[in-house]
Amino acid sequence: MVNVLIRDLPDETHAELRRRAEREGKSLQQYLVGELKRLVDRPKIEDALDWVETRSGGRVGARQAVADLAEGRQQR
């Protein structure tokens, strides 16, 4: 496992993160690890659109796009 150091975090941001962690019964570290994992697990819209375009040759209907995205999420 690696460590991450965040510098210059505003006091208000730190306080809100601590409140959120406390509401979930977690330490700040546990809360942040979970939030970072969740952030990484959700593809950025640009990446999702690129993936759909690659699969479809650039032309795809909305239903197919949704199906392709759902399939991509299951493969992760």
JSON list of N, CA and C in Angstrom, two decimals:
[
{"chain": "A", "resi": 1, "resn": "MET", "atom": "N", "xyz": [0.84, -1.18, 0.00]},
{"chain": "A", "resi": 1, "resn": "MET", "atom": "CA", "xyz": [0.00, 0.00, 0.00]},
{"chain": "A", "resi": 1, "resn": "MET", "atom": "C", "xyz": [0.89, 1.25, 0.00]},
{"chain": "A", "resi": 2, "resn": "VAL", "atom": "N", "xyz": [0.39, 2.26, -0.65]},
{"chain": "A", "resi": 2, "resn": "VAL", "atom": "CA", "xyz": [1.12, 3.52, -0.69]},
{"chain": "A", "resi": 2, "resn": "VAL", "atom": "C", "xyz": [0.42, 4.54, 0.21]},
{"chain": "A", "resi": 3, "resn": "ASN", "atom": "N", "xyz": [1.14, 5.57, 0.54]},
{"chain": "A", "resi": 3, "resn": "ASN", "atom": "CA", "xyz": [0.59, 6.67, 1.33]},
{"chain": "A", "resi": 3, "resn": "ASN", "atom": "C", "xyz": [0.46, 7.89, 0.43]},
{"chain": "A", "resi": 4, "resn": "VAL", "atom": "N", "xyz": [-0.53, 8.71, 0.72]},
{"chain": "A", "resi": 4, "resn": "VAL", "atom": "CA", "xyz": [-0.74, 9.95, -0.02]},
{"chain": "A", "resi": 4, "resn": "VAL", "atom": "C", "xyz": [-0.77, 11.09, 0.99]},
{"chain": "A", "resi": 5, "resn": "LEU", "atom": "N", "xyz": [-0.05, 12.13, 0.69]},
{"chain": "A", "resi": 5, "resn": "LEU", "atom": "CA", "xyz": [-0.03, 13.32, 1.53]},
{"chain": "A", "resi": 5, "resn": "LEU", "atom": "C", "xyz": [-0.70, 14.44, 0.77]},
{"chain": "A", "resi": 6, "resn": "ILE", "atom": "N", "xyz": [-1.67, 15.08, 1.39]},
{"chain": "A", "resi": 6, "resn": "ILE", "atom": "CA", "xyz": [-2.36, 16.20, 0.75]},
{"chain": "A", "resi": 6, "resn": "ILE", "atom": "C", "xyz": [-1.96, 17.47, 1.49]},
{"chain": "A", "resi": 7, "resn": "ARG", "atom": "N", "xyz": [-1.37, 18.38, 0.77]},
{"chain": "A", "resi": 7, "resn": "ARG", "atom": "CA", "xyz": [-0.94, 19.65, 1.37]},
{"chain": "A", "resi": 7, "resn": "ARG", "atom": "C", "xyz": [-1.94, 20.75, 1.04]},
{"chain": "A", "resi": 8, "resn": "ASP", "atom": "N", "xyz": [-1.96, 21.74, 1.88]},
{"chain": "A", "resi": 8, "resn": "ASP", "atom": "CA", "xyz": [-2.74, 22.96, 1.65]},
{"chain": "A", "resi": 8, "resn": "ASP", "atom": "C", "xyz": [-4.23, 22.70, 1.53]},
{"chain": "A", "resi": 9, "resn": "LEU", "atom": "N", "xyz": [-4.75, 21.73, 2.26]},
{"chain": "A", "resi": 9, "resn": "LEU", "atom": "CA", "xyz": [-6.17, 21.45, 2.28]},
{"chain": "A", "resi": 9, "resn": "LEU", "atom": "C", "xyz": [-6.84, 22.52, 3.14]},
{"chain": "A", "resi": 10, "resn": "PRO", "atom": "N", "xyz": [-7.83, 23.22, 2.61]},
{"chain": "A", "resi": 10, "resn": "PRO", "atom": "CA", "xyz": [-8.50, 24.26, 3.40]},
{"chain": "A", "resi": 10, "resn": "PRO", "atom": "C", "xyz": [-9.11, 23.67, 4.68]},
{"chain": "A", "resi": 11, "resn": "ASP", "atom": "N", "xyz": [-9.06, 24.44, 5.76]},
{"chain": "A", "resi": 11, "resn": "ASP", "atom": "CA", "xyz": [-9.58, 23.98, 7.04]},
{"chain": "A", "resi": 11, "resn": "ASP", "atom": "C", "xyz": [-11.05, 23.57, 6.95]},
{"chain": "A", "resi": 12, "resn": "GLU", "atom": "N", "xyz": [-11.85, 24.34, 6.19]},
{"chain": "A", "resi": 12, "resn": "GLU", "atom": "CA", "xyz": [-13.28, 24.03, 6.07]},
{"chain": "A", "resi": 12, "resn": "GLU", "atom": "C", "xyz": [-13.49, 22.68, 5.39]},
{"chain": "A", "resi": 13, "resn": "THR", "atom": "N", "xyz": [-12.66, 22.39, 4.38]},
{"chain": "A", "resi": 13, "resn": "THR", "atom": "CA", "xyz": [-12.76, 21.12, 3.67]},
{"chain": "A", "resi": 13, "resn": "THR", "atom": "C", "xyz": [-12.41, 19.97, 4.59]},
{"chain": "A", "resi": 14, "resn": "HIS", "atom": "N", "xyz": [-11.33, 20.14, 5.35]},
{"chain": "A", "resi": 14, "resn": "HIS", "atom": "CA", "xyz": [-10.91, 19.10, 6.30]},
{"chain": "A", "resi": 14, "resn": "HIS", "atom": "C", "xyz": [-12.00, 18.85, 7.33]},
{"chain": "A", "resi": 15, "resn": "ALA", "atom": "N", "xyz": [-12.59, 19.92, 7.85]},
{"chain": "A", "resi": 15, "resn": "ALA", "atom": "CA", "xyz": [-13.64, 19.78, 8.87]},
{"chain": "A", "resi": 15, "resn": "ALA", "atom": "C", "xyz": [-14.85, 19.05, 8.30]},
{"chain": "A", "resi": 16, "resn": "GLU", "atom": "N", "xyz": [-15.24, 19.37, 7.08]},
{"chain": "A", "resi": 16, "resn": "GLU", "atom": "CA", "xyz": [-16.39, 18.69, 6.47]},
{"chain": "A", "resi": 16, "resn": "GLU", "atom": "C", "xyz": [-16.10, 17.22, 6.22]},
{"chain": "A", "resi": 17, "resn": "LEU", "atom": "N", "xyz": [-14.90, 16.90, 5.78]},
{"chain": "A", "resi": 17, "resn": "LEU", "atom": "CA", "xyz": [-14.53, 15.50, 5.56]},
{"chain": "A", "resi": 17, "resn": "LEU", "atom": "C", "xyz": [-14.57, 14.73, 6.88]},
{"chain": "A", "resi": 18, "resn": "ARG", "atom": "N", "xyz": [-14.09, 15.35, 7.95]},
{"chain": "A", "resi": 18, "resn": "ARG", "atom": "CA", "xyz": [-14.12, 14.70, 9.26]},
{"chain": "A", "resi": 18, "resn": "ARG", "atom": "C", "xyz": [-15.57, 14.46, 9.71]},
{"chain": "A", "resi": 19, "resn": "ARG", "atom": "N", "xyz": [-16.44, 15.44, 9.48]},
{"chain": "A", "resi": 19, "resn": "ARG", "atom": "CA", "xyz": [-17.86, 15.28, 9.84]},
{"chain": "A", "resi": 19, "resn": "ARG", "atom": "C", "xyz": [-18.48, 14.12, 9.07]},
{"chain": "A", "resi": 20, "resn": "ARG", "atom": "N", "xyz": [-18.20, 14.06, 7.79]},
{"chain": "A", "resi": 20, "resn": "ARG", "atom": "CA", "xyz": [-18.77, 12.98, 6.97]},
{"chain": "A", "resi": 20, "resn": "ARG", "atom": "C", "xyz": [-18.27, 11.62, 7.45]},
{"chain": "A", "resi": 21, "resn": "ALA", "atom": "N", "xyz": [-16.98, 11.55, 7.77]},
{"chain": "A", "resi": 21, "resn": "ALA", "atom": "CA", "xyz": [-16.41, 10.29, 8.26]},
{"chain": "A", "resi": 21, "resn": "ALA", "atom": "C", "xyz": [-17.08, 9.89, 9.58]},
{"chain": "A", "resi": 22, "resn": "GLU", "atom": "N", "xyz": [-17.24, 10.84, 10.47]},
{"chain": "A", "resi": 22, "resn": "GLU", "atom": "CA", "xyz": [-17.87, 10.56, 11.76]},
{"chain": "A", "resi": 22, "resn": "GLU", "atom": "C", "xyz": [-19.30, 10.08, 11.59]},
{"chain": "A", "resi": 23, "resn": "ARG", "atom": "N", "xyz": [-20.04, 10.69, 10.66]},
{"chain": "A", "resi": 23, "resn": "ARG", "atom": "CA", "xyz": [-21.43, 10.27, 10.41]},
{"chain": "A", "resi": 23, "resn": "ARG", "atom": "C", "xyz": [-21.50, 8.82, 9.96]},
{"chain": "A", "resi": 24, "resn": "GLU", "atom": "N", "xyz": [-20.47, 8.36, 9.28]},
{"chain": "A", "resi": 24, "resn": "GLU", "atom": "CA", "xyz": [-20.43, 6.98, 8.81]},
{"chain": "A", "resi": 24, "resn": "GLU", "atom": "C", "xyz": [-19.73, 6.05, 9.79]},
{"chain": "A", "resi": 25, "resn": "GLY", "atom": "N", "xyz": [-19.31, 6.58, 10.92]},
{"chain": "A", "resi": 25, "resn": "GLY", "atom": "CA", "xyz": [-18.64, 5.77, 11.92]},
{"chain": "A", "resi": 25, "resn": "GLY", "atom": "C", "xyz": [-17.26, 5.30, 11.49]},
{"chain": "A", "resi": 26, "resn": "LYS", "atom": "N", "xyz": [-16.58, 6.11, 10.70]},
{"chain": "A", "resi": 26, "resn": "LYS", "atom": "CA", "xyz": [-15.27, 5.76, 10.17]},
{"chain": "A", "resi": 26, "resn": "LYS", "atom": "C", "xyz": [-14.23, 6.78, 10.59]},
{"chain": "A", "resi": 27, "resn": "SER", "atom": "N", "xyz": [-12.99, 6.34, 10.54]},
{"chain": "A", "resi": 27, "resn": "SER", "atom": "CA", "xyz": [-11.91, 7.30, 10.71]},
{"chain": "A", "resi": 27, "resn": "SER", "atom": "C", "xyz": [-11.82, 8.12, 9.42]},
{"chain": "A", "resi": 28, "resn": "LEU", "atom": "N", "xyz": [-11.14, 9.25, 9.50]},
{"chain": "A", "resi": 28, "resn": "LEU", "atom": "CA", "xyz": [-10.97, 10.07, 8.30]},
{"chain": "A", "resi": 28, "resn": "LEU", "atom": "C", "xyz": [-10.24, 9.27, 7.22]},
{"chain": "A", "resi": 29, "resn": "GLN", "atom": "N", "xyz": [-9.24, 8.51, 7.61]},
{"chain": "A", "resi": 29, "resn": "GLN", "atom": "CA", "xyz": [-8.50, 7.70, 6.64]},
{"chain": "A", "resi": 29, "resn": "GLN", "atom": "C", "xyz": [-9.40, 6.68, 5.97]},
{"chain": "A", "resi": 30, "resn": "GLN", "atom": "N", "xyz": [-10.20, 5.96, 6.75]},
{"chain": "A", "resi": 30, "resn": "GLN", "atom": "CA", "xyz": [-11.11, 4.96, 6.17]},
{"chain": "A", "resi": 30, "resn": "GLN", "atom": "C", "xyz": [-12.09, 5.62, 5.20]},
{"chain": "A", "resi": 31, "resn": "TYR", "atom": "N", "xyz": [-12.62, 6.75, 5.60]},
{"chain": "A", "resi": 31, "resn": "TYR", "atom": "CA", "xyz": [-13.58, 7.46, 4.76]},
{"chain": "A", "resi": 31, "resn": "TYR", "atom": "C", "xyz": [-12.94, 7.88, 3.45]},
{"chain": "A", "resi": 32, "resn": "LEU", "atom": "N", "xyz": [-11.75, 8.48, 3.52]},
{"chain": "A", "resi": 32, "resn": "LEU", "atom": "CA", "xyz": [-11.08, 8.96, 2.31]},
{"chain": "A", "resi": 32, "resn": "LEU", "atom": "C", "xyz": [-10.68, 7.82, 1.38]},
{"chain": "A", "resi": 33, "resn": "VAL", "atom": "N", "xyz": [-10.22, 6.71, 1.94]},
{"chain": "A", "resi": 33, "resn": "VAL", "atom": "CA", "xyz": [-9.88, 5.56, 1.09]},
{"chain": "A", "resi": 33, "resn": "VAL", "atom": "C", "xyz": [-11.13, 5.09, 0.34]},
{"chain": "A", "resi": 34, "resn": "GLY", "atom": "N", "xyz": [-12.26, 5.00, 1.02]},
{"chain": "A", "resi": 34, "resn": "GLY", "atom": "CA", "xyz": [-13.50, 4.60, 0.38]},
{"chain": "A", "resi": 34, "resn": "GLY", "atom": "C", "xyz": [-13.93, 5.57, -0.71]},
{"chain": "A", "resi": 35, "resn": "GLU", "atom": "N", "xyz": [-13.82, 6.86, -0.44]},
{"chain": "A", "resi": 35, "resn": "GLU", "atom": "CA", "xyz": [-14.22, 7.86, -1.42]},
{"chain": "A", "resi": 35, "resn": "GLU", "atom": "C", "xyz": [-13.28, 7.85, -2.64]},
{"chain": "A", "resi": 36, "resn": "LEU", "atom": "N", "xyz": [-12.00, 7.67, -2.41]},
{"chain": "A", "resi": 36, "resn": "LEU", "atom": "CA", "xyz": [-11.06, 7.61, -3.54]},
{"chain": "A", "resi": 36, "resn": "LEU", "atom": "C", "xyz": [-11.31, 6.37, -4.39]},
{"chain": "A", "resi": 37, "resn": "LYS", "atom": "N", "xyz": [-11.59, 5.24, -3.75]},
{"chain": "A", "resi": 37, "resn": "LYS", "atom": "CA", "xyz": [-11.92, 4.02, -4.51]},
{"chain": "A", "resi": 37, "resn": "LYS", "atom": "C", "xyz": [-13.18, 4.24, -5.35]},
{"chain": "A", "resi": 38, "resn": "ARG", "atom": "N", "xyz": [-14.19, 4.87, -4.74]},
{"chain": "A", "resi": 38, "resn": "ARG", "atom": "CA", "xyz": [-15.44, 5.14, -5.45]},
{"chain": "A", "resi": 38, "resn": "ARG", "atom": "C", "xyz": [-15.19, 6.06, -6.64]},
{"chain": "A", "resi": 39, "resn": "LEU", "atom": "N", "xyz": [-14.34, 7.04, -6.47]},
{"chain": "A", "resi": 39, "resn": "LEU", "atom": "CA", "xyz": [-14.02, 7.97, -7.55]},
{"chain": "A", "resi": 39, "resn": "LEU", "atom": "C", "xyz": [-13.35, 7.24, -8.72]},
{"chain": "A", "resi": 40, "resn": "VAL", "atom": "N", "xyz": [-12.44, 6.34, -8.42]},
{"chain": "A", "resi": 40, "resn": "VAL", "atom": "CA", "xyz": [-11.73, 5.61, -9.46]},
{"chain": "A", "resi": 40, "resn": "VAL", "atom": "C", "xyz": [-12.65, 4.59, -10.15]},
{"chain": "A", "resi": 41, "resn": "ASP", "atom": "N", "xyz": [-13.58, 4.01, -9.41]},
{"chain": "A", "resi": 41, "resn": "ASP", "atom": "CA", "xyz": [-14.47, 3.00, -9.98]},
{"chain": "A", "resi": 41, "resn": "ASP", "atom": "C", "xyz": [-15.47, 3.58, -10.97]},
{"chain": "A", "resi": 42, "resn": "ARG", "atom": "N", "xyz": [-15.74, 4.87, -10.88]},
{"chain": "A", "resi": 42, "resn": "ARG", "atom": "CA", "xyz": [-16.66, 5.51, -11.83]},
{"chain": "A", "resi": 42, "resn": "ARG", "atom": "C", "xyz": [-15.84, 6.10, -12.96]},
{"chain": "A", "resi": 43, "resn": "PRO", "atom": "N", "xyz": [-16.03, 5.62, -14.17]},
{"chain": "A", "resi": 43, "resn": "PRO", "atom": "CA", "xyz": [-15.24, 6.18, -15.27]},
{"chain": "A", "resi": 43, "resn": "PRO", "atom": "C", "xyz": [-15.65, 7.63, -15.55]},
{"chain": "A", "resi": 44, "resn": "LYS", "atom": "N", "xyz": [-14.68, 8.42, -15.97]},
{"chain": "A", "resi": 44, "resn": "LYS", "atom": "CA", "xyz": [-14.99, 9.78, -16.38]},
{"chain": "A", "resi": 44, "resn": "LYS", "atom": "C", "xyz": [-15.83, 9.71, -17.64]},
{"chain": "A", "resi": 45, "resn": "ILE", "atom": "N", "xyz": [-16.71, 10.65, -17.84]},
{"chain": "A", "resi": 45, "resn": "ILE", "atom": "CA", "xyz": [-17.61, 10.63, -18.98]},
{"chain": "A", "resi": 45, "resn": "ILE", "atom": "C", "xyz": [-16.83, 10.58, -20.29]},
{"chain": "A", "resi": 46, "resn": "GLU", "atom": "N", "xyz": [-15.71, 11.29, -20.36]},
{"chain": "A", "resi": 46, "resn": "GLU", "atom": "CA", "xyz": [-14.91, 11.27, -21.58]},
{"chain": "A", "resi": 46, "resn": "GLU", "atom": "C", "xyz": [-14.40, 9.86, -21.88]},
{"chain": "A", "resi": 47, "resn": "ASP", "atom": "N", "xyz": [-13.96, 9.17, -20.86]},
{"chain": "A", "resi": 47, "resn": "ASP", "atom": "CA", "xyz": [-13.47, 7.81, -21.03]},
{"chain": "A", "resi": 47, "resn": "ASP", "atom": "C", "xyz": [-14.60, 6.87, -21.45]},
{"chain": "A", "resi": 48, "resn": "ALA", "atom": "N", "xyz": [-15.77, 7.04, -20.84]},
{"chain": "A", "resi": 48, "resn": "ALA", "atom": "CA", "xyz": [-16.91, 6.20, -21.19]},
{"chain": "A", "resi": 48, "resn": "ALA", "atom": "C", "xyz": [-17.32, 6.43, -22.64]},
{"chain": "A", "resi": 49, "resn": "LEU", "atom": "N", "xyz": [-17.37, 7.69, -23.05]},
{"chain": "A", "resi": 49, "resn": "LEU", "atom": "CA", "xyz": [-17.75, 7.99, -24.43]},
{"chain": "A", "resi": 49, "resn": "LEU", "atom": "C", "xyz": [-16.73, 7.47, -25.42]},
{"chain": "A", "resi": 50, "resn": "ASP", "atom": "N", "xyz": [-15.44, 7.60, -25.09]},
{"chain": "A", "resi": 50, "resn": "ASP", "atom": "CA", "xyz": [-14.40, 7.05, -25.96]},
{"chain": "A", "resi": 50, "resn": "ASP", "atom": "C", "xyz": [-14.55, 5.54, -26.09]},
{"chain": "A", "resi": 51, "resn": "TRP", "atom": "N", "xyz": [-14.85, 4.87, -24.98]},
{"chain": "A", "resi": 51, "resn": "TRP", "atom": "CA", "xyz": [-15.00, 3.42, -24.99]},
{"chain": "A", "resi": 51, "resn": "TRP", "atom": "C", "xyz": [-16.16, 3.01, -25.89]},
{"chain": "A", "resi": 52, "resn": "VAL", "atom": "N", "xyz": [-17.30, 3.73, -25.76]},
{"chain": "A", "resi": 52, "resn": "VAL", "atom": "CA", "xyz": [-18.46, 3.42, -26.59]},
{"chain": "A", "resi": 52, "resn": "VAL", "atom": "C", "xyz": [-18.15, 3.67, -28.06]},
{"chain": "A", "resi": 53, "resn": "GLU", "atom": "N", "xyz": [-17.47, 4.77, -28.35]},
{"chain": "A", "resi": 53, "resn": "GLU", "atom": "CA", "xyz": [-17.15, 5.09, -29.74]},
{"chain": "A", "resi": 53, "resn": "GLU", "atom": "C", "xyz": [-16.23, 4.03, -30.34]},
{"chain": "A", "resi": 54, "resn": "THR", "atom": "N", "xyz": [-15.27, 3.58, -29.57]},
{"chain": "A", "resi": 54, "resn": "THR", "atom": "CA", "xyz": [-14.35, 2.54, -30.05]},
{"chain": "A", "resi": 54, "resn": "THR", "atom": "C", "xyz": [-15.11, 1.26, -30.37]},
{"chain": "A", "resi": 55, "resn": "ARG", "atom": "N", "xyz": [-16.04, 0.89, -29.50]},
{"chain": "A", "resi": 55, "resn": "ARG", "atom": "CA", "xyz": [-16.82, -0.34, -29.71]},
{"chain": "A", "resi": 55, "resn": "ARG", "atom": "C", "xyz": [-17.78, -0.24, -30.88]},
{"chain": "A", "resi": 56, "resn": "SER", "atom": "N", "xyz": [-18.26, 0.97, -31.16]},
{"chain": "A", "resi": 56, "resn": "SER", "atom": "CA", "xyz": [-19.33, 1.11, -32.15]},
{"chain": "A", "resi": 56, "resn": "SER", "atom": "C", "xyz": [-18.85, 1.63, -33.50]},
{"chain": "A", "resi": 57, "resn": "GLY", "atom": "N", "xyz": [-17.57, 1.97, -33.60]},
{"chain": "A", "resi": 57, "resn": "GLY", "atom": "CA", "xyz": [-17.10, 2.58, -34.84]},
{"chain": "A", "resi": 57, "resn": "GLY", "atom": "C", "xyz": [-17.57, 4.01, -34.99]},
{"chain": "A", "resi": 58, "resn": "GLY", "atom": "N", "xyz": [-18.02, 4.63, -33.90]},
{"chain": "A", "resi": 58, "resn": "GLY", "atom": "CA", "xyz": [-18.42, 6.03, -33.93]},
{"chain": "A", "resi": 58, "resn": "GLY", "atom": "C", "xyz": [-19.91, 6.26, -34.08]},
{"chain": "A", "resi": 59, "resn": "ARG", "atom": "N", "xyz": [-20.68, 5.24, -34.39]},
{"chain": "A", "resi": 59, "resn": "ARG", "atom": "CA", "xyz": [-22.12, 5.41, -34.58]},
{"chain": "A", "resi": 59, "resn": "ARG", "atom": "C", "xyz": [-22.85, 4.39, -33.72]},
{"chain": "A", "resi": 60, "resn": "VAL", "atom": "N", "xyz": [-23.65, 4.89, -32.83]},
{"chain": "A", "resi": 60, "resn": "VAL", "atom": "CA", "xyz": [-24.38, 4.01, -31.94]},
{"chain": "A", "resi": 60, "resn": "VAL", "atom": "C", "xyz": [-25.64, 4.72, -31.45]},
{"chain": "A", "resi": 61, "resn": "GLY", "atom": "N", "xyz": [-26.69, 3.96, -31.25]},
{"chain": "A", "resi": 61, "resn": "GLY", "atom": "CA", "xyz": [-27.91, 4.51, -30.70]},
{"chain": "A", "resi": 61, "resn": "GLY", "atom": "C", "xyz": [-27.84, 4.57, -29.19]},
{"chain": "A", "resi": 62, "resn": "ALA", "atom": "N", "xyz": [-28.77, 5.30, -28.60]},
{"chain": "A", "resi": 62, "resn": "ALA", "atom": "CA", "xyz": [-28.77, 5.48, -27.15]},
{"chain": "A", "resi": 62, "resn": "ALA", "atom": "C", "xyz": [-28.91, 4.15, -26.41]},
{"chain": "A", "resi": 63, "resn": "ARG", "atom": "N", "xyz": [-29.80, 3.28, -26.87]},
{"chain": "A", "resi": 63, "resn": "ARG", "atom": "CA", "xyz": [-29.98, 1.99, -26.19]},
{"chain": "A", "resi": 63, "resn": "ARG", "atom": "C", "xyz": [-28.71, 1.16, -26.22]},
{"chain": "A", "resi": 64, "resn": "GLN", "atom": "N", "xyz": [-28.05, 1.16, -27.37]},
{"chain": "A", "resi": 64, "resn": "GLN", "atom": "CA", "xyz": [-26.81, 0.39, -27.48]},
{"chain": "A", "resi": 64, "resn": "GLN", "atom": "C", "xyz": [-25.72, 0.99, -26.61]},
{"chain": "A", "resi": 65, "resn": "ALA", "atom": "N", "xyz": [-25.66, 2.30, -26.56]},
{"chain": "A", "resi": 65, "resn": "ALA", "atom": "CA", "xyz": [-24.66, 2.98, -25.71]},
{"chain": "A", "resi": 65, "resn": "ALA", "atom": "C", "xyz": [-24.85, 2.59, -24.26]},
{"chain": "A", "resi": 66, "resn": "VAL", "atom": "N", "xyz": [-26.10, 2.61, -23.78]},
{"chain": "A", "resi": 66, "resn": "VAL", "atom": "CA", "xyz": [-26.39, 2.24, -22.40]},
{"chain": "A", "resi": 66, "resn": "VAL", "atom": "C", "xyz": [-26.01, 0.78, -22.16]},
{"chain": "A", "resi": 67, "resn": "ALA", "atom": "N", "xyz": [-26.34, -0.08, -23.09]},
{"chain": "A", "resi": 67, "resn": "ALA", "atom": "CA", "xyz": [-26.00, -1.50, -22.94]},
{"chain": "A", "resi": 67, "resn": "ALA", "atom": "C", "xyz": [-24.48, -1.70, -22.91]},
{"chain": "A", "resi": 68, "resn": "ASP", "atom": "N", "xyz": [-23.77, -1.00, -23.78]},
{"chain": "A", "resi": 68, "resn": "ASP", "atom": "CA", "xyz": [-22.31, -1.12, -23.82]},
{"chain": "A", "resi": 68, "resn": "ASP", "atom": "C", "xyz": [-21.69, -0.62, -22.52]},
{"chain": "A", "resi": 69, "resn": "LEU", "atom": "N", "xyz": [-22.18, 0.49, -22.00]},
{"chain": "A", "resi": 69, "resn": "LEU", "atom": "CA", "xyz": [-21.65, 1.01, -20.74]},
{"chain": "A", "resi": 69, "resn": "LEU", "atom": "C", "xyz": [-21.91, 0.05, -19.59]},
{"chain": "A", "resi": 70, "resn": "ALA", "atom": "N", "xyz": [-23.10, -0.52, -19.56]},
{"chain": "A", "resi": 70, "resn": "ALA", "atom": "CA", "xyz": [-23.43, -1.49, -18.50]},
{"chain": "A", "resi": 70, "resn": "ALA", "atom": "C", "xyz": [-22.50, -2.70, -18.60]},
{"chain": "A", "resi": 71, "resn": "GLU", "atom": "N", "xyz": [-22.25, -3.16, -19.80]},
{"chain": "A", "resi": 71, "resn": "GLU", "atom": "CA", "xyz": [-21.34, -4.30, -20.01]},
{"chain": "A", "resi": 71, "resn": "GLU", "atom": "C", "xyz": [-19.93, -3.95, -19.54]},
{"chain": "A", "resi": 72, "resn": "GLY", "atom": "N", "xyz": [-19.49, -2.74, -19.86]},
{"chain": "A", "resi": 72, "resn": "GLY", "atom": "CA", "xyz": [-18.15, -2.30, -19.45]},
{"chain": "A", "resi": 72, "resn": "GLY", "atom": "C", "xyz": [-18.01, -2.24, -17.95]},
{"chain": "A", "resi": 73, "resn": "ARG", "atom": "N", "xyz": [-19.07, -1.82, -17.25]},
{"chain": "A", "resi": 73, "resn": "ARG", "atom": "CA", "xyz": [-19.02, -1.76, -15.78]},
{"chain": "A", "resi": 73, "resn": "ARG", "atom": "C", "xyz": [-18.93, -3.16, -15.18]},
{"chain": "A", "resi": 74, "resn": "GLN", "atom": "N", "xyz": [-19.62, -4.11, -15.81]},
{"chain": "A", "resi": 74, "resn": "GLN", "atom": "CA", "xyz": [-19.58, -5.49, -15.29]},
{"chain": "A", "resi": 74, "resn": "GLN", "atom": "C", "xyz": [-18.22, -6.11, -15.48]},
{"chain": "A", "resi": 75, "resn": "GLN", "atom": "N", "xyz": [-17.48, -5.69, -16.49]},
{"chain": "A", "resi": 75, "resn": "GLN", "atom": "CA", "xyz": [-16.15, -6.25, -16.78]},
{"chain": "A", "resi": 75, "resn": "GLN", "atom": "C", "xyz": [-15.09, -5.72, -15.83]},
{"chain": "A", "resi": 76, "resn": "ARG", "atom": "N", "xyz": [-15.36, -4.66, -15.10]},
{"chain": "A", "resi": 76, "resn": "ARG", "atom": "CA", "xyz": [-14.37, -4.05, -14.20]},
{"chain": "A", "resi": 76, "resn": "ARG", "atom": "C", "xyz": [-14.16, -4.87, -12.98]}
]
